[in-house]
Amino acid sequence: MKFDIMRDRLLDGLNNAMRAVSSKTTIPILTGIKLDVTAEGLRLTGSDADVTIQTFIQPEEDGKQIINVEAPGSIVLQARMLHEIVRKLPTNIVEIEVTDNFQTFIRSGKSEFHLIGSDANEYPQLPELSNNEQFSIPSDLLKTVIRETVFAVATSESRPVLTGVHWQTTENELICVATDSHRLARRKVTVDNLPTGQNVVIPGKSLNELNKILDDSSTAVEIALTSQQVLFKTNEVLFFSRLLEGNYPDTSRLIPNEYKTNVTINGKLLLQAIDRASLLAREDRNNVVRFETVGDNSVEISSNSPEIGKVKEQIAVEQAEGEELKISFSAKYMMDALKAIDGQDVMIQFTGAMKPFILRSIHDDAILQLILPVRTY
Amino acid sequence: MKFDIMRDRLLDGLNNAMRAVSSKTTIPILTGIKLDVTAEGLRLTGSDADVTIQTFIQPEEDGKQIINVEAPGSIVLQARMLHEIVRKLPTNIVEIEVTDNFQTFIRSGKSEFHLIGSDANEYPQLPELSNNEQFSIPSDLLKTVIRETVFAVATSESRPVLTGVHWQTTENELICVATDSHRLARRKVTVDNLPTGQNVVIPGKSLNELNKILDDSSTAVEIALTSQQVLFKTNEVLFFSRLLEGNYPDTSRLIPNEYKTNVTINGKLLLQAIDRASLLAREDRNNVVRFETVGDNSVEISSNSPEIGKVKEQIAVEQAEGEELKISFSAKYMMDALKAIDGQDVMIQFTGAMKPFILRSIHDDAILQLILPVRTY
């Protein structure tokens, strides 16, 4: 195996593939990056067994020579070391040569590194994905969907299936739900040519990593779901994630159908007030703030911490209808939900101080956030 | 105590005073910031007992009203909480009022915080500094002097006096020395009207904090040294630090007078080559690289790590004179020294493979870096 490559492109590819490599892996070969070079180009693969990321670099881009292959081949090189070396090489041309016994030479300018590689045949094979049952979503929309749901997954492993986001498809709608059993985030997306009846749980950790790789463009991301794996495919990257096993609970029954108090309010002002109130709520460890309707045109946010002090603040509302209400909830859950709705005017619908309440954007019915209150009154 | 203040200026002041407040303090009142408000303005004091930072905000700046004092007074408020509250207040006008029993109200817009303060009389008094024996250095030069020396202080407390930087004055020169007994950094600065015979050791930690507060302007920083304390005074901040006790070792004898090998080399290229070599040196825990003269016009930098691999690289030198040399040293110490010299051409003067060697800028005799080699050949 021997080839030259432009350092900057190799570094871009490594930056992506590295995201899947974990220093905590118990499988030694997965501390490495696999390089496969053929006349078609260089494929880089990184994996932590749950997530696998592949990037492909073509020999020519926009008429510019990127790779010059003298001899094809494959090798696994220690990921962190390879990345650091490539980052620090003195010139923009890198030569990589593998000789007997996986001895690898990396040359650039007058600098020569000699690394001991590993046999690429020992690197785990990727599962084959059939080509049917695909659909696609623009990259920026996919990022939004992830951002609006993934924060609500459970962080504890006591019910592993809740650490993922539930994706279900109907004829033309993808429904994404996450819950940690104290709050729930649901986002619906209209998608053309959707394979119906899909029902998978994607690990929250994988979606967070995917979100870092996706760009804010409207380029389509192709998505292929199978019973064990999901593949997200962009122009540059193949992102594979295993799926979570187990049945996701039916969450539709949690969402109330009728409401006793409706409050429409500027989401940004409410977020800032909750943020201030949470300064004192946080000190008390439980992070609970109180929310109280004051007549038809304002609400009061308050919290206290016996040893430090207390805070209260009134905010004007756009509209308040229905019964008077005093309710307490986690400042963190409320702030997460308001951030997901992203500063728009929100409608908050309550069914009483001890019942779950929901938040929606007044502009957009696609997103729904549900929060369980805390008993303090 | 009752006054209004512009939020932005209060926040600036808190940002500075907060730097001295440590969450690890064992003295409860030092988790607070002291506010003293008089008709002359607001003084903020933060301290961790070693370093004390005071900032002063005047009632008027550039004809603009900053503070409006209704009733003077003093209070100590929990530093981190006060800082977070002020940072998040909804409007740019803040009212602070202290009533009976140190009850403190912070109001801004429709938001009202109520904090439990502490008695300002319990806050430690600052030492009185006599006004003689002062001198001044431009802020940017003082930052440079700190940057060029403080990295070389000892991090272990086994000889506490070595955790500080030794400042000595002669008639017109301030000499700053730091050493951890494996390497040494010395910087001389010509200063007018210097009080001679000063001899103090300033904690490295204090100088690092001071460096963050100083700006890159040529504004004079006034410096007052006493036997226990040093005060750095800028337009905005009074920065007090305790001094370290104990006699600083005489380091002048460590610096060799004659040399057997002189190498002049581009500091930036050498730094980058050492950085690359240290990638492998680091893996071996000892971080040692080898340096070898190759004829009169180049040197070879190399290192190896038996399990990972090895690296070598030749660099052209401007000039090499004297005996051939093979020497090994800590990559970290060499990189620290080259960074202090800041990318300029350096002259490295060796007295043999087992003797300390020195680095100087070829443009500037004020800075000297000394490193002890490591025995490997």
mmCIF file with all atom_site columns, C-alpha atoms in Angstrom, chain B residues 128-305:
data_model
loop_
_atom_site.group_PDB
_atom_site.id
_atom_site.type_symbol
_atom_site.label_atom_id
_atom_site.label_alt_id
_atom_site.label_comp_id
_atom_site.label_asym_id
_atom_site.label_entity_id
_atom_site.label_seq_id
_atom_site.pdbx_PDB_ins_code
_atom_site.Cartn_x
_atom_site.Cartn_y
_atom_site.Cartn_z
_atom_site.occupancy
_atom_site.B_iso_or_equiv
_atom_site.pdbx_formal_charge
_atom_site.auth_seq_id
_atom_site.auth_comp_id
_atom_site.auth_asym_id
_atom_site.auth_atom_id
_atom_site.pdbx_PDB_model_num
ATOM 1   C CA . GLU B 1 128 ? -1.866 49.271 54.384 1.00 0.00 ? 128 GLU B CA 1
ATOM 2   C CA . LEU B 1 129 ? 0.841  49.808 51.785 1.00 0.00 ? 129 LEU B CA 1
ATOM 3   C CA . SER B 1 130 ? 3.203  52.741 52.193 1.00 0.00 ? 130 SER B CA 1
ATOM 4   C CA . ASN B 1 131 ? 3.377  54.941 49.114 1.00 0.00 ? 131 ASN B CA 1
ATOM 5   C CA . ASN B 1 132 ? 7.158  55.066 48.648 1.00 0.00 ? 132 ASN B CA 1
ATOM 6   C CA . GLU B 1 133 ? 9.203  52.407 46.849 1.00 0.00 ? 133 GLU B CA 1
ATOM 7   C CA . GLN B 1 134 ? 6.945  52.334 43.800 1.00 0.00 ? 134 GLN B CA 1
ATOM 8   C CA . PHE B 1 135 ? 7.833  51.936 40.149 1.00 0.00 ? 135 PHE B CA 1
ATOM 9   C CA . SER B 1 136 ? 5.870  51.408 36.980 1.00 0.00 ? 136 SER B CA 1
ATOM 10  C CA . ILE B 1 137 ? 5.972  49.189 33.864 1.00 0.00 ? 137 ILE B CA 1
ATOM 11  C CA . PRO B 1 138 ? 3.743  49.426 30.768 1.00 0.00 ? 138 PRO B CA 1
ATOM 12  C CA . SER B 1 139 ? 0.927  46.874 30.923 1.00 0.00 ? 139 SER B CA 1
ATOM 13  C CA . ASP B 1 140 ? 1.931  45.070 27.687 1.00 0.00 ? 140 ASP B CA 1
ATOM 14  C CA . LEU B 1 141 ? 5.584  44.773 28.771 1.00 0.00 ? 141 LEU B CA 1
ATOM 15  C CA . LEU B 1 142 ? 4.538  43.433 32.192 1.00 0.00 ? 142 LEU B CA 1
ATOM 16  C CA . LYS B 1 143 ? 2.389  40.794 30.441 1.00 0.00 ? 143 LYS B CA 1
ATOM 17  C CA . THR B 1 144 ? 5.390  39.796 28.304 1.00 0.00 ? 144 THR B CA 1
ATOM 18  C CA . VAL B 1 145 ? 7.674  39.502 31.329 1.00 0.00 ? 145 VAL B CA 1
ATOM 19  C CA . ILE B 1 146 ? 5.116  37.313 33.104 1.00 0.00 ? 146 ILE B CA 1
ATOM 20  C CA . ARG B 1 147 ? 4.586  35.122 30.025 1.00 0.00 ? 147 ARG B CA 1
ATOM 21  C CA . GLU B 1 148 ? 8.338  34.631 29.532 1.00 0.00 ? 148 GLU B CA 1
ATOM 22  C CA . THR B 1 149 ? 9.035  33.484 33.093 1.00 0.00 ? 149 THR B CA 1
ATOM 23  C CA . VAL B 1 150 ? 6.016  32.160 34.968 1.00 0.00 ? 150 VAL B CA 1
ATOM 24  C CA . PHE B 1 151 ? 5.716  28.880 33.025 1.00 0.00 ? 151 PHE B CA 1
ATOM 25  C CA . ALA B 1 152 ? 9.041  27.734 34.539 1.00 0.00 ? 152 ALA B CA 1
ATOM 26  C CA . VAL B 1 153 ? 7.961  27.854 38.209 1.00 0.00 ? 153 VAL B CA 1
ATOM 27  C CA . ALA B 1 154 ? 7.778  24.566 40.128 1.00 0.00 ? 154 ALA B CA 1
ATOM 28  C CA . THR B 1 155 ? 4.331  23.003 40.267 1.00 0.00 ? 155 THR B CA 1
ATOM 29  C CA . SER B 1 156 ? 5.174  20.770 43.224 1.00 0.00 ? 156 SER B CA 1
ATOM 30  C CA . GLU B 1 157 ? 5.147  22.240 46.720 1.00 0.00 ? 157 GLU B CA 1
ATOM 31  C CA . SER B 1 158 ? 8.286  20.337 47.809 1.00 0.00 ? 158 SER B CA 1
ATOM 32  C CA . ARG B 1 159 ? 10.255 23.613 47.743 1.00 0.00 ? 159 ARG B CA 1
ATOM 33  C CA . PRO B 1 160 ? 7.489  26.224 48.095 1.00 0.00 ? 160 PRO B CA 1
ATOM 34  C CA . VAL B 1 161 ? 9.739  29.179 47.234 1.00 0.00 ? 161 VAL B CA 1
ATOM 35  C CA . LEU B 1 162 ? 10.239 27.730 43.714 1.00 0.00 ? 162 LEU B CA 1
ATOM 36  C CA . THR B 1 163 ? 6.492  28.030 42.990 1.00 0.00 ? 163 THR B CA 1
ATOM 37  C CA . GLY B 1 164 ? 7.064  31.772 42.672 1.00 0.00 ? 164 GLY B CA 1
ATOM 38  C CA . VAL B 1 165 ? 8.983  34.102 40.363 1.00 0.00 ? 165 VAL B CA 1
ATOM 39  C CA . HIS B 1 166 ? 11.982 35.855 41.913 1.00 0.00 ? 166 HIS B CA 1
ATOM 40  C CA . TRP B 1 167 ? 11.991 39.617 41.279 1.00 0.00 ? 167 TRP B CA 1
ATOM 41  C CA . GLN B 1 168 ? 15.189 41.514 42.084 1.00 0.00 ? 168 GLN B CA 1
ATOM 42  C CA . THR B 1 169 ? 16.020 45.122 41.347 1.00 0.00 ? 169 THR B CA 1
ATOM 43  C CA . THR B 1 170 ? 19.345 46.759 40.623 1.00 0.00 ? 170 THR B CA 1
ATOM 44  C CA . GLU B 1 171 ? 19.837 50.434 39.864 1.00 0.00 ? 171 GLU B CA 1
ATOM 45  C CA . ASN B 1 172 ? 17.995 50.374 36.552 1.00 0.00 ? 172 ASN B CA 1
ATOM 46  C CA . GLU B 1 173 ? 17.136 46.750 35.925 1.00 0.00 ? 173 GLU B CA 1
ATOM 47  C CA . LEU B 1 174 ? 14.384 44.436 37.121 1.00 0.00 ? 174 LEU B CA 1
ATOM 48  C CA . ILE B 1 175 ? 15.555 40.804 36.937 1.00 0.00 ? 175 ILE B CA 1
ATOM 49  C CA . CYS B 1 176 ? 12.846 38.119 36.961 1.00 0.00 ? 176 CYS B CA 1
ATOM 50  C CA . VAL B 1 177 ? 13.819 34.451 37.386 1.00 0.00 ? 177 VAL B CA 1
ATOM 51  C CA . ALA B 1 178 ? 11.759 31.272 37.615 1.00 0.00 ? 178 ALA B CA 1
ATOM 52  C CA . THR B 1 179 ? 13.059 27.724 37.946 1.00 0.00 ? 179 THR B CA 1
ATOM 53  C CA . ASP B 1 180 ? 11.685 24.310 38.869 1.00 0.00 ? 180 ASP B CA 1
ATOM 54  C CA . SER B 1 181 ? 15.301 23.021 39.179 1.00 0.00 ? 181 SER B CA 1
ATOM 55  C CA . HIS B 1 182 ? 15.089 21.259 35.752 1.00 0.00 ? 182 HIS B CA 1
ATOM 56  C CA . ARG B 1 183 ? 14.891 24.448 33.693 1.00 0.00 ? 183 ARG B CA 1
ATOM 57  C CA . LEU B 1 184 ? 15.142 28.151 34.269 1.00 0.00 ? 184 LEU B CA 1
ATOM 58  C CA . ALA B 1 185 ? 13.705 31.271 32.635 1.00 0.00 ? 185 ALA B CA 1
ATOM 59  C CA . ARG B 1 186 ? 15.249 34.692 33.176 1.00 0.00 ? 186 ARG B CA 1
ATOM 60  C CA . ARG B 1 187 ? 14.087 38.034 31.882 1.00 0.00 ? 187 ARG B CA 1
ATOM 61  C CA . LYS B 1 188 ? 15.751 41.406 32.453 1.00 0.00 ? 188 LYS B CA 1
ATOM 62  C CA . VAL B 1 189 ? 13.853 44.674 32.011 1.00 0.00 ? 189 VAL B CA 1
ATOM 63  C CA . THR B 1 190 ? 15.231 48.191 32.071 1.00 0.00 ? 190 THR B CA 1
ATOM 64  C CA . VAL B 1 191 ? 13.020 50.353 34.294 1.00 0.00 ? 191 VAL B CA 1
ATOM 65  C CA . ASP B 1 192 ? 13.418 54.032 35.156 1.00 0.00 ? 192 ASP B CA 1
ATOM 66  C CA . ASN B 1 193 ? 13.387 55.237 38.778 1.00 0.00 ? 193 ASN B CA 1
ATOM 67  C CA . LEU B 1 194 ? 13.647 51.734 40.148 1.00 0.00 ? 194 LEU B CA 1
ATOM 68  C CA . PRO B 1 195 ? 13.994 51.406 43.945 1.00 0.00 ? 195 PRO B CA 1
ATOM 69  C CA . THR B 1 196 ? 17.197 49.308 44.220 1.00 0.00 ? 196 THR B CA 1
ATOM 70  C CA . GLY B 1 197 ? 17.783 46.269 46.373 1.00 0.00 ? 197 GLY B CA 1
ATOM 71  C CA . GLN B 1 198 ? 14.239 44.902 46.205 1.00 0.00 ? 198 GLN B CA 1
ATOM 72  C CA . ASN B 1 199 ? 14.147 41.133 46.481 1.00 0.00 ? 199 ASN B CA 1
ATOM 73  C CA . VAL B 1 200 ? 10.797 39.320 46.538 1.00 0.00 ? 200 VAL B CA 1
ATOM 74  C CA . VAL B 1 201 ? 9.201  36.058 45.347 1.00 0.00 ? 201 VAL B CA 1
ATOM 75  C CA . ILE B 1 202 ? 5.714  36.478 43.804 1.00 0.00 ? 202 ILE B CA 1
ATOM 76  C CA . PRO B 1 203 ? 3.528  33.323 43.616 1.00 0.00 ? 203 PRO B CA 1
ATOM 77  C CA . GLY B 1 204 ? 3.245  32.050 40.035 1.00 0.00 ? 204 GLY B CA 1
ATOM 78  C CA . LYS B 1 205 ? -0.507 31.601 40.524 1.00 0.00 ? 205 LYS B CA 1
ATOM 79  C CA . SER B 1 206 ? -0.898 35.305 41.358 1.00 0.00 ? 206 SER B CA 1
ATOM 80  C CA . LEU B 1 207 ? 1.071  36.359 38.269 1.00 0.00 ? 207 LEU B CA 1
ATOM 81  C CA . ASN B 1 208 ? -1.084 34.107 36.062 1.00 0.00 ? 208 ASN B CA 1
ATOM 82  C CA . GLU B 1 209 ? -4.242 35.741 37.438 1.00 0.00 ? 209 GLU B CA 1
ATOM 83  C CA . LEU B 1 210 ? -2.735 39.227 37.063 1.00 0.00 ? 210 LEU B CA 1
ATOM 84  C CA . ASN B 1 211 ? -1.878 38.434 33.445 1.00 0.00 ? 211 ASN B CA 1
ATOM 85  C CA . LYS B 1 212 ? -5.554 37.743 32.700 1.00 0.00 ? 212 LYS B CA 1
ATOM 86  C CA . ILE B 1 213 ? -6.593 41.126 34.081 1.00 0.00 ? 213 ILE B CA 1
ATOM 87  C CA . LEU B 1 214 ? -3.918 43.243 32.377 1.00 0.00 ? 214 LEU B CA 1
ATOM 88  C CA . ASP B 1 215 ? -4.630 44.526 28.888 1.00 0.00 ? 215 ASP B CA 1
ATOM 89  C CA . ASP B 1 216 ? -2.252 44.732 25.935 1.00 0.00 ? 216 ASP B CA 1
ATOM 90  C CA . SER B 1 217 ? -1.991 48.518 26.079 1.00 0.00 ? 217 SER B CA 1
ATOM 91  C CA . SER B 1 218 ? 1.061  50.569 27.005 1.00 0.00 ? 218 SER B CA 1
ATOM 92  C CA . THR B 1 219 ? -0.726 52.115 30.009 1.00 0.00 ? 219 THR B CA 1
ATOM 93  C CA . ALA B 1 220 ? 1.540  52.162 33.073 1.00 0.00 ? 220 ALA B CA 1
ATOM 94  C CA . VAL B 1 221 ? 0.962  49.636 35.837 1.00 0.00 ? 221 VAL B CA 1
ATOM 95  C CA . GLU B 1 222 ? 2.207  50.957 39.191 1.00 0.00 ? 222 GLU B CA 1
ATOM 96  C CA . ILE B 1 223 ? 3.949  48.378 41.336 1.00 0.00 ? 223 ILE B CA 1
ATOM 97  C CA . ALA B 1 224 ? 4.574  48.669 45.089 1.00 0.00 ? 224 ALA B CA 1
ATOM 98  C CA . LEU B 1 225 ? 6.653  45.990 46.821 1.00 0.00 ? 225 LEU B CA 1
ATOM 99  C CA . THR B 1 226 ? 6.783  45.472 50.584 1.00 0.00 ? 226 THR B CA 1
ATOM 100 C CA . SER B 1 227 ? 8.156  42.576 52.593 1.00 0.00 ? 227 SER B CA 1
ATOM 101 C CA . GLN B 1 228 ? 4.790  40.792 52.767 1.00 0.00 ? 228 GLN B CA 1
ATOM 102 C CA . GLN B 1 229 ? 2.731  42.033 49.825 1.00 0.00 ? 229 GLN B CA 1
ATOM 103 C CA . VAL B 1 230 ? 2.937  43.320 46.279 1.00 0.00 ? 230 VAL B CA 1
ATOM 104 C CA . LEU B 1 231 ? 0.372  45.704 44.806 1.00 0.00 ? 231 LEU B CA 1
ATOM 105 C CA . PHE B 1 232 ? -0.219 46.117 41.050 1.00 0.00 ? 232 PHE B CA 1
ATOM 106 C CA . LYS B 1 233 ? -2.321 49.170 40.326 1.00 0.00 ? 233 LYS B CA 1
ATOM 107 C CA . THR B 1 234 ? -4.019 49.876 36.985 1.00 0.00 ? 234 THR B CA 1
ATOM 108 C CA . ASN B 1 235 ? -6.643 52.491 36.179 1.00 0.00 ? 235 ASN B CA 1
ATOM 109 C CA . GLU B 1 236 ? -9.401 50.063 37.014 1.00 0.00 ? 236 GLU B CA 1
ATOM 110 C CA . VAL B 1 237 ? -8.026 47.495 39.391 1.00 0.00 ? 237 VAL B CA 1
ATOM 111 C CA . LEU B 1 238 ? -5.951 47.150 42.552 1.00 0.00 ? 238 LEU B CA 1
ATOM 112 C CA . PHE B 1 239 ? -4.358 43.686 42.550 1.00 0.00 ? 239 PHE B CA 1
ATOM 113 C CA . PHE B 1 240 ? -2.768 42.623 45.870 1.00 0.00 ? 240 PHE B CA 1
ATOM 114 C CA . SER B 1 241 ? -0.803 39.401 46.272 1.00 0.00 ? 241 SER B CA 1
ATOM 115 C CA . ARG B 1 242 ? 0.986  37.975 49.272 1.00 0.00 ? 242 ARG B CA 1
ATOM 116 C CA . LEU B 1 243 ? 4.658  37.137 48.701 1.00 0.00 ? 243 LEU B CA 1
ATOM 117 C CA . LEU B 1 244 ? 6.331  33.770 49.263 1.00 0.00 ? 244 LEU B CA 1
ATOM 118 C CA . GLU B 1 245 ? 8.562  33.421 52.307 1.00 0.00 ? 245 GLU B CA 1
ATOM 119 C CA . GLY B 1 246 ? 12.030 31.894 52.271 1.00 0.00 ? 246 GLY B CA 1
ATOM 120 C CA . ASN B 1 247 ? 15.294 32.604 50.459 1.00 0.00 ? 247 ASN B CA 1
ATOM 121 C CA . TYR B 1 248 ? 15.307 32.138 46.701 1.00 0.00 ? 248 TYR B CA 1
ATOM 122 C CA . PRO B 1 249 ? 18.384 30.125 45.591 1.00 0.00 ? 249 PRO B CA 1
ATOM 123 C CA . ASP B 1 250 ? 21.240 31.931 43.859 1.00 0.00 ? 250 ASP B CA 1
ATOM 124 C CA . THR B 1 251 ? 20.664 30.878 40.260 1.00 0.00 ? 251 THR B CA 1
ATOM 125 C CA . SER B 1 252 ? 23.356 32.972 38.576 1.00 0.00 ? 252 SER B CA 1
ATOM 126 C CA . ARG B 1 253 ? 25.980 30.233 39.033 1.00 0.00 ? 253 ARG B CA 1
ATOM 127 C CA . LEU B 1 254 ? 23.875 27.744 37.047 1.00 0.00 ? 254 LEU B CA 1
ATOM 128 C CA . ILE B 1 255 ? 24.360 29.669 33.833 1.00 0.00 ? 255 ILE B CA 1
ATOM 129 C CA . PRO B 1 256 ? 27.482 28.478 31.971 1.00 0.00 ? 256 PRO B CA 1
ATOM 130 C CA . ASN B 1 257 ? 30.061 31.036 30.785 1.00 0.00 ? 257 ASN B CA 1
ATOM 131 C CA . GLU B 1 258 ? 31.600 29.127 27.901 1.00 0.00 ? 258 GLU B CA 1
ATOM 132 C CA . TYR B 1 259 ? 30.138 26.906 25.229 1.00 0.00 ? 259 TYR B CA 1
ATOM 133 C CA . LYS B 1 260 ? 31.361 24.052 23.056 1.00 0.00 ? 260 LYS B CA 1
ATOM 134 C CA . THR B 1 261 ? 28.585 23.969 20.424 1.00 0.00 ? 261 THR B CA 1
ATOM 135 C CA . ASN B 1 262 ? 26.602 26.966 19.178 1.00 0.00 ? 262 ASN B CA 1
ATOM 136 C CA . VAL B 1 263 ? 23.572 26.464 16.929 1.00 0.00 ? 263 VAL B CA 1
ATOM 137 C CA . THR B 1 264 ? 21.541 29.311 15.427 1.00 0.00 ? 264 THR B CA 1
ATOM 138 C CA . ILE B 1 265 ? 18.170 28.163 14.136 1.00 0.00 ? 265 ILE B CA 1
ATOM 139 C CA . ASN B 1 266 ? 14.679 29.385 13.203 1.00 0.00 ? 266 ASN B CA 1
ATOM 140 C CA . GLY B 1 267 ? 12.760 29.073 16.464 1.00 0.00 ? 267 GLY B CA 1
ATOM 141 C CA . LYS B 1 268 ? 9.406  28.455 14.823 1.00 0.00 ? 268 LYS B CA 1
ATOM 142 C CA . LEU B 1 269 ? 10.617 25.580 12.632 1.00 0.00 ? 269 LEU B CA 1
ATOM 143 C CA . LEU B 1 270 ? 12.397 24.011 15.601 1.00 0.00 ? 270 LEU B CA 1
ATOM 144 C CA . LEU B 1 271 ? 9.272  24.362 17.765 1.00 0.00 ? 271 LEU B CA 1
ATOM 145 C CA . GLN B 1 272 ? 7.131  22.615 15.135 1.00 0.00 ? 272 GLN B CA 1
ATOM 146 C CA . ALA B 1 273 ? 9.637  19.778 14.696 1.00 0.00 ? 273 ALA B CA 1
ATOM 147 C CA . ILE B 1 274 ? 9.877  19.242 18.469 1.00 0.00 ? 274 ILE B CA 1
ATOM 148 C CA . ASP B 1 275 ? 6.080  19.313 18.651 1.00 0.00 ? 275 ASP B CA 1
ATOM 149 C CA . ARG B 1 276 ? 5.891  16.518 16.043 1.00 0.00 ? 276 ARG B CA 1
ATOM 150 C CA . ALA B 1 277 ? 8.626  14.483 17.718 1.00 0.00 ? 277 ALA B CA 1
ATOM 151 C CA . SER B 1 278 ? 6.895  14.862 21.069 1.00 0.00 ? 278 SER B CA 1
ATOM 152 C CA . LEU B 1 279 ? 3.797  13.080 19.682 1.00 0.00 ? 279 LEU B CA 1
ATOM 153 C CA . LEU B 1 280 ? 5.690  9.826  20.022 1.00 0.00 ? 280 LEU B CA 1
ATOM 154 C CA . ALA B 1 281 ? 7.861  10.907 22.972 1.00 0.00 ? 281 ALA B CA 1
ATOM 155 C CA . ARG B 1 282 ? 4.707  11.619 24.956 1.00 0.00 ? 282 ARG B CA 1
ATOM 156 C CA . GLU B 1 283 ? 3.422  8.077  24.511 1.00 0.00 ? 283 GLU B CA 1
ATOM 157 C CA . ASP B 1 284 ? 6.482  6.818  26.301 1.00 0.00 ? 284 ASP B CA 1
ATOM 158 C CA . ARG B 1 285 ? 5.597  8.958  29.353 1.00 0.00 ? 285 ARG B CA 1
ATOM 159 C CA . ASN B 1 286 ? 9.027  10.595 29.636 1.00 0.00 ? 286 ASN B CA 1
ATOM 160 C CA . ASN B 1 287 ? 8.538  12.988 26.689 1.00 0.00 ? 287 ASN B CA 1
ATOM 161 C CA . VAL B 1 288 ? 12.220 12.967 25.759 1.00 0.00 ? 288 VAL B CA 1
ATOM 162 C CA . VAL B 1 289 ? 13.414 13.892 22.241 1.00 0.00 ? 289 VAL B CA 1
ATOM 163 C CA . ARG B 1 290 ? 16.895 13.599 20.760 1.00 0.00 ? 290 ARG B CA 1
ATOM 164 C CA . PHE B 1 291 ? 18.765 16.445 19.079 1.00 0.00 ? 291 PHE B CA 1
ATOM 165 C CA . GLU B 1 292 ? 21.836 15.767 16.979 1.00 0.00 ? 292 GLU B CA 1
ATOM 166 C CA . THR B 1 293 ? 24.056 18.010 14.850 1.00 0.00 ? 293 THR B CA 1
ATOM 167 C CA . VAL B 1 294 ? 24.458 16.791 11.239 1.00 0.00 ? 294 VAL B CA 1
ATOM 168 C CA . GLY B 1 295 ? 27.487 18.559 9.771  1.00 0.00 ? 295 GLY B CA 1
ATOM 169 C CA . ASP B 1 296 ? 27.500 22.350 9.773  1.00 0.00 ? 296 ASP B CA 1
ATOM 170 C CA . ASN B 1 297 ? 24.101 22.980 8.259  1.00 0.00 ? 297 ASN B CA 1
ATOM 171 C CA . SER B 1 298 ? 21.443 20.820 9.819  1.00 0.00 ? 298 SER B CA 1
ATOM 172 C CA . VAL B 1 299 ? 20.252 19.096 12.963 1.00 0.00 ? 299 VAL B CA 1
ATOM 173 C CA . GLU B 1 300 ? 18.167 15.954 13.338 1.00 0.00 ? 300 GLU B CA 1
ATOM 174 C CA . ILE B 1 301 ? 15.287 15.746 15.817 1.00 0.00 ? 301 ILE B CA 1
ATOM 175 C CA . SER B 1 302 ? 14.065 12.255 16.648 1.00 0.00 ? 302 SER B CA 1
ATOM 176 C CA . SER B 1 303 ? 12.188 10.225 19.205 1.00 0.00 ? 303 SER B CA 1
ATOM 177 C CA . ASN B 1 304 ? 10.708 6.783  19.557 1.00 0.00 ? 304 ASN B CA 1
ATOM 178 C CA . SER B 1 305 ? 8.221  4.806  21.537 1.00 0.00 ? 305 SER B CA 1
#
